[in-house]
PDB file of C-alpha atoms in Angstrom:
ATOM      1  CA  UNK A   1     -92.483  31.881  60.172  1.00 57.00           C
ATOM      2  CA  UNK A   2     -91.504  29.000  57.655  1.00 75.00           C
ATOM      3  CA  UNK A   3     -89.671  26.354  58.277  1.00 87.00           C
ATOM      4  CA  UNK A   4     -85.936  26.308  57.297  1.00 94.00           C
ATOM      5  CA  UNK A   5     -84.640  24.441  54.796  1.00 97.00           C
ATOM      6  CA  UNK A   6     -81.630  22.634  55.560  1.00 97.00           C
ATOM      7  CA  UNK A   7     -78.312  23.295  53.782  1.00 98.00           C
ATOM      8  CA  UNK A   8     -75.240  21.262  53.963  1.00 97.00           C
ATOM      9  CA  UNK A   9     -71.983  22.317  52.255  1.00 98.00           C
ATOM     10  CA  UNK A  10     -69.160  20.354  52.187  1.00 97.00           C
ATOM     11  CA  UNK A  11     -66.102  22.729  51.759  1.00 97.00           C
ATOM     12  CA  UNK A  12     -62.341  22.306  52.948  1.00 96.00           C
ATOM     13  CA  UNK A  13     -60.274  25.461  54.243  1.00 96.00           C
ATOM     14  CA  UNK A  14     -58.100  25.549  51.137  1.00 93.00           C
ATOM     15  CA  UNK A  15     -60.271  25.680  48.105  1.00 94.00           C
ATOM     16  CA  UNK A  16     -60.443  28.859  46.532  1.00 95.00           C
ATOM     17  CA  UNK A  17     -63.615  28.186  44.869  1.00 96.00           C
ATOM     18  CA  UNK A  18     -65.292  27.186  48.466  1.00 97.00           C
ATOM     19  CA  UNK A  19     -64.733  30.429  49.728  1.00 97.00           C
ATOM     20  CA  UNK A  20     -66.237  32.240  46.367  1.00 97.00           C
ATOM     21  CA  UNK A  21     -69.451  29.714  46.602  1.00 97.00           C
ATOM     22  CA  UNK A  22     -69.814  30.942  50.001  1.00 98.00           C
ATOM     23  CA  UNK A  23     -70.340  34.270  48.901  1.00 98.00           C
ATOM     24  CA  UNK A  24     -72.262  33.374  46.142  1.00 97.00           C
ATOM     25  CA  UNK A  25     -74.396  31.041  47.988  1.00 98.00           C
ATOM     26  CA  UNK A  26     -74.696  33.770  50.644  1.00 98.00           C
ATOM     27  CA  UNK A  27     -75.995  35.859  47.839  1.00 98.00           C
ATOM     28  CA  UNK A  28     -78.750  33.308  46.480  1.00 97.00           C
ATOM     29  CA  UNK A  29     -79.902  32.904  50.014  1.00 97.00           C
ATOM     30  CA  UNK A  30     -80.452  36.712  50.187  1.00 97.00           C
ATOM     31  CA  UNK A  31     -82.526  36.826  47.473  1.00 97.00           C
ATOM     32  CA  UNK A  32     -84.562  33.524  48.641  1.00 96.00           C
ATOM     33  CA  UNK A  33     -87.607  35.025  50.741  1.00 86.00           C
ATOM     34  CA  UNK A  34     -87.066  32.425  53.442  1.00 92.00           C
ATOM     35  CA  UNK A  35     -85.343  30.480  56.795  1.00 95.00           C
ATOM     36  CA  UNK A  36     -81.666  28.781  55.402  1.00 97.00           C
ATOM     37  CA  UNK A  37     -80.095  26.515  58.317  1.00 98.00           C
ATOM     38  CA  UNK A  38     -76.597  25.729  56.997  1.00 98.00           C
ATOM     39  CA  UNK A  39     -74.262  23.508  58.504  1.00 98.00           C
ATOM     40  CA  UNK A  40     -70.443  22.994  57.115  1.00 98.00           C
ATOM     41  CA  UNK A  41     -69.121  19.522  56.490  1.00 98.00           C
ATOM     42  CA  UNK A  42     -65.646  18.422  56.215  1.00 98.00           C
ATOM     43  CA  UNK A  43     -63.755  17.570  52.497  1.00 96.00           C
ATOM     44  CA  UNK A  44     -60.197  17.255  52.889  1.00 94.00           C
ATOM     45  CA  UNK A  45     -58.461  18.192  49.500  1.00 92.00           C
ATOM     46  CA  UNK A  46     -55.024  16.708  50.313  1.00 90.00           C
ATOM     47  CA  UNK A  47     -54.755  15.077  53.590  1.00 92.00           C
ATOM     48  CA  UNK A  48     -51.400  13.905  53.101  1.00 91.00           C
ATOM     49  CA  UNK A  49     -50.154  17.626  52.881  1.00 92.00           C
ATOM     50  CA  UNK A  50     -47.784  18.189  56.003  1.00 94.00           C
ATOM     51  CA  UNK A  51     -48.356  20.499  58.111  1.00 96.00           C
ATOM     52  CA  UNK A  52     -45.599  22.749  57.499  1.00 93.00           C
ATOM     53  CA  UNK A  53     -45.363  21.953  53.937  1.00 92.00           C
ATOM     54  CA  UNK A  54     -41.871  23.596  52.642  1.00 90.00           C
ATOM     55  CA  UNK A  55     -43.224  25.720  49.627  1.00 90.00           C
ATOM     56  CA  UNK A  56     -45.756  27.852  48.051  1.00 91.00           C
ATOM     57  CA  UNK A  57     -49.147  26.972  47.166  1.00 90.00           C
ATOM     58  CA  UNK A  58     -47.757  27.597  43.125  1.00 92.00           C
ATOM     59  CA  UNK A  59     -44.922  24.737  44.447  1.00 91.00           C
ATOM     60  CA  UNK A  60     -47.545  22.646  45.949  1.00 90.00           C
ATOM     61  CA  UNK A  61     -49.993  22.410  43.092  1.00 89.00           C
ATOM     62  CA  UNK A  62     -46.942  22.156  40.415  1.00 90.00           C
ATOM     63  CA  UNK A  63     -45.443  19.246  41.681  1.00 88.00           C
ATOM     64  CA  UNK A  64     -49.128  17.651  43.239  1.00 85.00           C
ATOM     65  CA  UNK A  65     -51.120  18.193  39.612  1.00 83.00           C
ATOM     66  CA  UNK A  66     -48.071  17.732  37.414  1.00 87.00           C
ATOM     67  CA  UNK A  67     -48.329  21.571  36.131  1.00 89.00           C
ATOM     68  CA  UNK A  68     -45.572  24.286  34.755  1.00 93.00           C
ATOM     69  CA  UNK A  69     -45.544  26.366  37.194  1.00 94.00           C
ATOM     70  CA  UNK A  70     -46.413  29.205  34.814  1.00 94.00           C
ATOM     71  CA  UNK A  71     -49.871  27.424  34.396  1.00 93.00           C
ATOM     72  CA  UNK A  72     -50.605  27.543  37.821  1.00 92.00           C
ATOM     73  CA  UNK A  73     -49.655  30.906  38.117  1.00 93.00           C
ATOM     74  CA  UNK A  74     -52.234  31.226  35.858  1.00 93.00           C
ATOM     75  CA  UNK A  75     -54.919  29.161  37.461  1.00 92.00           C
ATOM     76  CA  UNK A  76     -54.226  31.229  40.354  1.00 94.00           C
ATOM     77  CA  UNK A  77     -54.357  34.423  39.377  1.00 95.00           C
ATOM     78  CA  UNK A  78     -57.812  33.395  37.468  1.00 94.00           C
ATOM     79  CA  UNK A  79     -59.062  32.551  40.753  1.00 95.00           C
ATOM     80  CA  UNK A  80     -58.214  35.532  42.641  1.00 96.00           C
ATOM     81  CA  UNK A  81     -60.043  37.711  39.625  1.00 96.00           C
ATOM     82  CA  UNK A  82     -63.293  35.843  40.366  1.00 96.00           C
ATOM     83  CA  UNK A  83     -62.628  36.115  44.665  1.00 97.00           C
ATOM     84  CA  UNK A  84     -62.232  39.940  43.916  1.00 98.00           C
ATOM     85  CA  UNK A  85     -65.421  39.925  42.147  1.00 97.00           C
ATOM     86  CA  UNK A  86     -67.108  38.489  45.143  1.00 98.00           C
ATOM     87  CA  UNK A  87     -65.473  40.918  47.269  1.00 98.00           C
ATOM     88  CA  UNK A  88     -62.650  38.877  48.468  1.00 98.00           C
ATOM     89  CA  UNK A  89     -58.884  40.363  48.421  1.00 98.00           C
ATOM     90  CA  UNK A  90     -57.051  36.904  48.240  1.00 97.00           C
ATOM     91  CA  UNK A  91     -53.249  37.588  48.610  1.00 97.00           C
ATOM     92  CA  UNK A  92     -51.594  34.136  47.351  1.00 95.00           C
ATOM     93  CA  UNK A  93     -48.075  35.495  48.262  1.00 95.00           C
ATOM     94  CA  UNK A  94     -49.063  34.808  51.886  1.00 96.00           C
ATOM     95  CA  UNK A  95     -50.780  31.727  51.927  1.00 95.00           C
ATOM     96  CA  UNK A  96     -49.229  28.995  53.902  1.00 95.00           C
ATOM     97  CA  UNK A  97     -49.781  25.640  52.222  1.00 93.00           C
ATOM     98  CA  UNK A  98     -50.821  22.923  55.043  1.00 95.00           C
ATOM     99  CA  UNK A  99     -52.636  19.980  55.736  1.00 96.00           C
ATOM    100  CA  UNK A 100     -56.181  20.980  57.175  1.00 96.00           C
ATOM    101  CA  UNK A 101     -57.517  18.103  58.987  1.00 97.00           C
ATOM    102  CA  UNK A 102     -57.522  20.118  62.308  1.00 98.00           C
ATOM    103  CA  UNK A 103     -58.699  23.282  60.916  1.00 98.00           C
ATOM    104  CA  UNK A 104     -61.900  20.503  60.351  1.00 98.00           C
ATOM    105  CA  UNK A 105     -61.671  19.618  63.888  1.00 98.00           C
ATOM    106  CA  UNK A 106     -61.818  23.147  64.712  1.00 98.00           C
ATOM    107  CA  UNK A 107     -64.633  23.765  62.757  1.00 98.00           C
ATOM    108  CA  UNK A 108     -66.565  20.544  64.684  1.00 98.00           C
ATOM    109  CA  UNK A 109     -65.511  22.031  67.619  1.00 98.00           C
ATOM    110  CA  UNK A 110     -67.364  25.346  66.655  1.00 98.00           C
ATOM    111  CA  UNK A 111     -70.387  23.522  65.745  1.00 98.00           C
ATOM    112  CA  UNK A 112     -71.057  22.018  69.431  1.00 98.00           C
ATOM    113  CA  UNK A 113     -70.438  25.629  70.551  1.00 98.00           C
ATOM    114  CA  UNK A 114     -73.312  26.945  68.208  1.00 98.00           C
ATOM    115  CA  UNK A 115     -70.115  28.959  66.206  1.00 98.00           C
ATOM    116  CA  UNK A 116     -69.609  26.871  62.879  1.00 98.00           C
ATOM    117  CA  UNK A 117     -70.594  29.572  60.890  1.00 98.00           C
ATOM    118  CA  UNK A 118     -68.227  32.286  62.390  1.00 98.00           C
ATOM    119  CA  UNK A 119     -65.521  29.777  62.439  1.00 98.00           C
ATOM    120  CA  UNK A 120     -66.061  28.934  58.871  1.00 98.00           C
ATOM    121  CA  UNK A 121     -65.496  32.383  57.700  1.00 98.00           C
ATOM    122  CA  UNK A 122     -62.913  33.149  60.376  1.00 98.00           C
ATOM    123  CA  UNK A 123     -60.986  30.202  58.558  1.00 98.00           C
ATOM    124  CA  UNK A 124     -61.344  30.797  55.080  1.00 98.00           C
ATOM    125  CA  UNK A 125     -59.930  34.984  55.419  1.00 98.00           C
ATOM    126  CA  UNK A 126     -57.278  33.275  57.905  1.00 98.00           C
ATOM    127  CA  UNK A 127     -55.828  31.444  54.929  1.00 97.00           C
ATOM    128  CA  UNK A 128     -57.014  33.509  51.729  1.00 97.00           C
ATOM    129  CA  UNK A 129     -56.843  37.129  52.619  1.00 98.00           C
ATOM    130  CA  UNK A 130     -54.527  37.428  56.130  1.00 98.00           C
ATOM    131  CA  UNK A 131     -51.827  34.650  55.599  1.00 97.00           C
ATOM    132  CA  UNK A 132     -52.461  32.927  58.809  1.00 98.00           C
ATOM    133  CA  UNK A 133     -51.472  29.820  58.944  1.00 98.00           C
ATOM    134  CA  UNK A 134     -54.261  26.731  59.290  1.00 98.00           C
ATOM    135  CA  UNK A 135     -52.567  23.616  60.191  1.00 98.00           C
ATOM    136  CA  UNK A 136     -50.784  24.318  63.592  1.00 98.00           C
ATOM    137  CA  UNK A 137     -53.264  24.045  66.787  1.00 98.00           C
ATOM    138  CA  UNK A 138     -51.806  27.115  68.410  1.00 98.00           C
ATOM    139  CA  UNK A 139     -52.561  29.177  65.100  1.00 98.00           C
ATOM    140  CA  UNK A 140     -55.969  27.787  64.952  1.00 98.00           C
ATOM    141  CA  UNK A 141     -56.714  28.459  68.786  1.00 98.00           C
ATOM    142  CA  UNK A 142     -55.940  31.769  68.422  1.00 98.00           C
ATOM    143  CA  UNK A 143     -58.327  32.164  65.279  1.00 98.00           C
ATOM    144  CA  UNK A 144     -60.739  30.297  67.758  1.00 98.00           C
ATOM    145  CA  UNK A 145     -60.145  33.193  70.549  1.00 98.00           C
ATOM    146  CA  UNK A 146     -60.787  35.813  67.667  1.00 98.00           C
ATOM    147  CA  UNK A 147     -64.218  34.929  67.498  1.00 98.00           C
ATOM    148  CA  UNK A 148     -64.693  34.010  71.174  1.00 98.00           C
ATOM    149  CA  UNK A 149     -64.151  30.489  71.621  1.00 98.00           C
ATOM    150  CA  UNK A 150     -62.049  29.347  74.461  1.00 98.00           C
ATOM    151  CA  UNK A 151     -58.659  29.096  73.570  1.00 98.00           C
ATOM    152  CA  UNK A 152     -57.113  26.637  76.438  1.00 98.00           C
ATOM    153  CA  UNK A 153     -60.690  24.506  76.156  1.00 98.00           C
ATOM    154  CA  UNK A 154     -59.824  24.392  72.025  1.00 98.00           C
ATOM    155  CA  UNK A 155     -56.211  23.472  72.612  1.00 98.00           C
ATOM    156  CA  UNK A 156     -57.115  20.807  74.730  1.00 98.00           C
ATOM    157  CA  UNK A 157     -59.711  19.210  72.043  1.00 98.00           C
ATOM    158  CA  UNK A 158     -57.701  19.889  69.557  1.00 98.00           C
ATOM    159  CA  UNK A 159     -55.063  18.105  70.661  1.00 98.00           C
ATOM    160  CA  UNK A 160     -57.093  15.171  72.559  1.00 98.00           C
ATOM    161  CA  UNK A 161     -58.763  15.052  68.333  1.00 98.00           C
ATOM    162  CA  UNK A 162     -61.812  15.190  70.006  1.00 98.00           C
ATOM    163  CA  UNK A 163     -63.815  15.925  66.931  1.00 98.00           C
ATOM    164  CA  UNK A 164     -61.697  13.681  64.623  1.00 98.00           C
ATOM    165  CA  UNK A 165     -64.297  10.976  64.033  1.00 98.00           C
ATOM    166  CA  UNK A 166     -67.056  13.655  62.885  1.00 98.00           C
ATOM    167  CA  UNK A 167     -64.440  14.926  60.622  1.00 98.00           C
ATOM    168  CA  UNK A 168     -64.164  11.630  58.980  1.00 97.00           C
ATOM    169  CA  UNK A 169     -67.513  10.786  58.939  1.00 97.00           C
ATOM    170  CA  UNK A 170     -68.115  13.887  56.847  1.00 97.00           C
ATOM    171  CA  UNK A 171     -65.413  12.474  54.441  1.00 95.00           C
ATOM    172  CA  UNK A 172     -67.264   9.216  54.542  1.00 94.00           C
ATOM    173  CA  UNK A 173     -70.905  10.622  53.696  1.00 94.00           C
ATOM    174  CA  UNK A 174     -69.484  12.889  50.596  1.00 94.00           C
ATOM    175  CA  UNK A 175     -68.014   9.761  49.662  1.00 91.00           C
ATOM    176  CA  UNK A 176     -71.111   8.223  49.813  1.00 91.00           C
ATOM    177  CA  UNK A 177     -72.960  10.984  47.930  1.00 89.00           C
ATOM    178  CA  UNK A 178     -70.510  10.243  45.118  1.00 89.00           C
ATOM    179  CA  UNK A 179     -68.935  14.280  46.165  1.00 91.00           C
ATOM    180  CA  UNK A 180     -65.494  14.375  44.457  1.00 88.00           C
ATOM    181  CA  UNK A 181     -64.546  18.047  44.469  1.00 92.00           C
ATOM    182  CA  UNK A 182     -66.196  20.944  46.476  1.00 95.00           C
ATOM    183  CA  UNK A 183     -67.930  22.903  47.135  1.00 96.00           C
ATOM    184  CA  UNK A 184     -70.592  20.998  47.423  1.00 96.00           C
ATOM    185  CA  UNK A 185     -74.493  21.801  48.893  1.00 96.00           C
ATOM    186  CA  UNK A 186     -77.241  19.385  49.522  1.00 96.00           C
ATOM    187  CA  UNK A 187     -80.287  21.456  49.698  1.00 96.00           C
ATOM    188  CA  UNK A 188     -83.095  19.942  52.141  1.00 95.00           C
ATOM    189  CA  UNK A 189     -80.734  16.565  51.149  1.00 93.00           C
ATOM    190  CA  UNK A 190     -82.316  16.402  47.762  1.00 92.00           C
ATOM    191  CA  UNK A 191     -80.613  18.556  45.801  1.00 94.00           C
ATOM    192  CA  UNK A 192     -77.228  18.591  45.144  1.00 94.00           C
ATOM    193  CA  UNK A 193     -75.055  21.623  43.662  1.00 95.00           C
ATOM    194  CA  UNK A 194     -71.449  21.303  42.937  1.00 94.00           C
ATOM    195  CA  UNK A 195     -69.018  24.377  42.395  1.00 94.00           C
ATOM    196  CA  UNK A 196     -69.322  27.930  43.088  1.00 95.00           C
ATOM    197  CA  UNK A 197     -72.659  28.574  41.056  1.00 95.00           C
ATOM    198  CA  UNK A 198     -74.235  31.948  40.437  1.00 95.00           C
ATOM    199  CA  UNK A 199     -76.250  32.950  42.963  1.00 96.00           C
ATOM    200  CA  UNK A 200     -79.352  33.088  40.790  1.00 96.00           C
ATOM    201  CA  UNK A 201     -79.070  28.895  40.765  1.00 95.00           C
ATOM    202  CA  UNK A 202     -78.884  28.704  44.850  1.00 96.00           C
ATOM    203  CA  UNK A 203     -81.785  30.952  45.235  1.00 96.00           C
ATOM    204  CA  UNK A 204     -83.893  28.705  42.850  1.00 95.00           C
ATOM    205  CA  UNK A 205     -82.852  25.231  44.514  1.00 95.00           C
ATOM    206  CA  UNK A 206     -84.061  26.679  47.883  1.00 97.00           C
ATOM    207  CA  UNK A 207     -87.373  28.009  46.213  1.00 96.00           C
ATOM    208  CA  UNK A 208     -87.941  24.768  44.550  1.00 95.00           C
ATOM    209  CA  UNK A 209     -87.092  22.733  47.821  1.00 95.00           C
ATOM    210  CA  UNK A 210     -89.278  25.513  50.115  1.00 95.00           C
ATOM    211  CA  UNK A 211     -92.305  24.944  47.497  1.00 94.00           C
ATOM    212  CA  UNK A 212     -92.184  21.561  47.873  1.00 93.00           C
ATOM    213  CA  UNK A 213     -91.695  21.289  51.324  1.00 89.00           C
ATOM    214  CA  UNK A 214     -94.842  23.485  52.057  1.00 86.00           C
ATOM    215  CA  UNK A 215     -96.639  21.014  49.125  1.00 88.00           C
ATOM    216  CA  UNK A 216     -95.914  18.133  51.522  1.00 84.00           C
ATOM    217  CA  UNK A 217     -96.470  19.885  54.675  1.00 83.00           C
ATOM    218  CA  UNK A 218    -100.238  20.756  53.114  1.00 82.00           C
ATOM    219  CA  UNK A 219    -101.071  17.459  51.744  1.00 78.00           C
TER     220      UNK A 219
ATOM    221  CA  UNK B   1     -42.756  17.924  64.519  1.00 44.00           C
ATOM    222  CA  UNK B   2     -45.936  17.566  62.653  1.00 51.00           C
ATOM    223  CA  UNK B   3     -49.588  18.382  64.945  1.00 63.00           C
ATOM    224  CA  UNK B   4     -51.953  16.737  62.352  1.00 71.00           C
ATOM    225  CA  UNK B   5     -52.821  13.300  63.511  1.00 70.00           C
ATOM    226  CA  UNK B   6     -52.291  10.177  60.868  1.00 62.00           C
ATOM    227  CA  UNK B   7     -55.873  10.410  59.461  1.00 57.00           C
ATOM    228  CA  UNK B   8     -55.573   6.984  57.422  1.00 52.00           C
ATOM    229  CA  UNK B   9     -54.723   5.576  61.320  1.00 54.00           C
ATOM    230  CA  UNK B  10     -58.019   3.377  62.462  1.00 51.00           C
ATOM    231  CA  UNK B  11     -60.155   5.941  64.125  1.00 54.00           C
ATOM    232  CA  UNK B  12     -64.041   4.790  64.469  1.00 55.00           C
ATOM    233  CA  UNK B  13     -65.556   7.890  62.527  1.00 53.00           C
ATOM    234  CA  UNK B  14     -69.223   9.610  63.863  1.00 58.00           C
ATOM    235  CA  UNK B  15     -71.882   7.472  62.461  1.00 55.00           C
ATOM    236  CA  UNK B  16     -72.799   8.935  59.248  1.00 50.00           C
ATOM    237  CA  UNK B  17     -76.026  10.004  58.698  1.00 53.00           C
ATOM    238  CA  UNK B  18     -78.218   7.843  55.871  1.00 56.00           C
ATOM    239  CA  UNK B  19     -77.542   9.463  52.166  1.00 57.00           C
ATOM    240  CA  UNK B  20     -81.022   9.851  50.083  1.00 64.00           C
ATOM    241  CA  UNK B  21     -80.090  10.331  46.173  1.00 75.00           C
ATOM    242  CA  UNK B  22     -79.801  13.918  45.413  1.00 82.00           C
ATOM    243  CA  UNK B  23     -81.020  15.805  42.127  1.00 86.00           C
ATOM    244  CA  UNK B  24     -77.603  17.754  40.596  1.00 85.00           C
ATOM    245  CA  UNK B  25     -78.986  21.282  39.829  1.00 86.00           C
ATOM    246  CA  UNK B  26     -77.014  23.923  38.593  1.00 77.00           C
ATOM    247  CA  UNK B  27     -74.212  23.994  35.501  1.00 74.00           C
ATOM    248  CA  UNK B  28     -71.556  21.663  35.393  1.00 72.00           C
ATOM    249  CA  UNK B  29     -68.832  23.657  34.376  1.00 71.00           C
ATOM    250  CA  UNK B  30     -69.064  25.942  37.792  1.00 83.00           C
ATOM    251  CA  UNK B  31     -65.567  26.692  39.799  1.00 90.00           C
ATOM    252  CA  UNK B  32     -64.417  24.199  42.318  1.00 91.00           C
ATOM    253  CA  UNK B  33     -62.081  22.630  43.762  1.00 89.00           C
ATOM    254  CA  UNK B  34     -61.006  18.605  43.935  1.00 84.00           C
ATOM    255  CA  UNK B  35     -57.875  16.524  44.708  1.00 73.00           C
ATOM    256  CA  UNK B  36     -54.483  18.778  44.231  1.00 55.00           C
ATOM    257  CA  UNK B  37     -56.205  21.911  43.619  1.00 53.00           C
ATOM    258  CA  UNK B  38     -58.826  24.055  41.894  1.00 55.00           C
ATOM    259  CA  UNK B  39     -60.536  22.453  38.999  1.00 59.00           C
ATOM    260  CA  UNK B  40     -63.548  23.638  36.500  1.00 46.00           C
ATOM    261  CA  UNK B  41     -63.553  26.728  35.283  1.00 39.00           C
TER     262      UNK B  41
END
């Protein structure tokens, strides 16, 4: 068997467009005829959102971009026409704006417990499709329970911010790779792809990078 | 009362790991999102 090549996305809970490039990336790696190891990093959008922010997401990105609200009704419903042609129902009406630093935590958490992955996509239908909220710790240890995780050990982490400091290192690194908006994958950390590209593009960065890792692996 | 901790507050962050330059594939006007909401296309 081959080795894997390495993907890192940097996604945050709230971006529309993260949860379409997951599909789509999902899709590229199906059609790549190899091992993909991916591991979620942490990009928070809007970290000074509160928690219980007192609005709708069309409020919140009115007043926060400067927009009629009619053009982000737009933008919106834009966005939900590409997540249903991805296969994702997003329901906007439900979403609960909110500031996702902990839903990162969460998703650190789920990494030491080998569950990233399910937590990730636990997350993103949480706030897109089934208007759960994201911010609160007792919302997000009951997400946590839905895929397994222990919900007393989560509360306790969450609330100790156990995984805080890997949550802003992940900041700090996509800072450092120049990352301003997500998503964002580094393919065996040479390649970088920003936005929700076709899936065509994903499956030829991990061809590329699997060709050239075998190259170096022969030399 | 508000359960997300004061993220600008001095926390020591996880040592980051060391950041090779990366080669941008792909097109540049794909969908995503950045500060305040969705940008691109």
């Amino acid at each position: 068997m081959s080795e894997a090549i390495k993907v890192d996305i940097w996604s945050d809970v709230q971006c529309p467009w993260c949860y379409i490039g997951k599909r789509k990336f999902e899709a590229g790696a199906a059609l790549f005829d190899g091992n993909v190891e991916v591991e979620y990093h942490s990009f928070e959008l809007a970290p000074d959102t509160p928690v219980d922010f007192d609005g709708s997401p069309v409020d919140y990105l009115s007043q926060r971009k400067g927009l009629p609200v009619a053009e982000v009704e737009q933008m919106l419903e834009h966005v939900t026409g590409i997540a249903e042609s991805v296969g994702l129902h997003y329901d906007y009406d439900s979403v609960h704006q909110t500031n996702t630093v902990i839903s990162h935590e969460l998703l650190h958490y789920a990494k030491a417990h080998g569950r990233q992955l399910d937590m990730k996509e636990r997350l993103l239908k949480a706030y897109f499709v089934d208007g759960r909220h994201v911010g609160r710790i007792a919302d997000l240890a009951d997400l946590a329970a839905e895929i397994g995780l222990d919900r007393d050990d989560v509360i306790r982490a969450l609330t100790a911010h156990d995984f805080l400091a890997d949550v802003k290192a992940d900041v700090a690194q996509a800072s450092a790779y120049g990352i301003q908006g997500v998503p964002f994958f580094v393919i065996d950390g040479k390649y970088g792809i920003s936005g929700a590209q076709d899936p065509d593009t994903f499956a030829q960065a991990l061809r590329q990078a699997h060709t050239e890792k075998s190259e170096e692996k022969n030399k | 009362m508000s359960d997300a901790p004061d993220t600008t507050a001095p926390v020591a962050p996880a040592e980051a790991a060391s950041v090779p330059t990366i080669e941008l594939l792909g097109q540049a006007a794909a969908g995503g999102c950045c500060g305040g909401g969705s940008c691109g296309v």
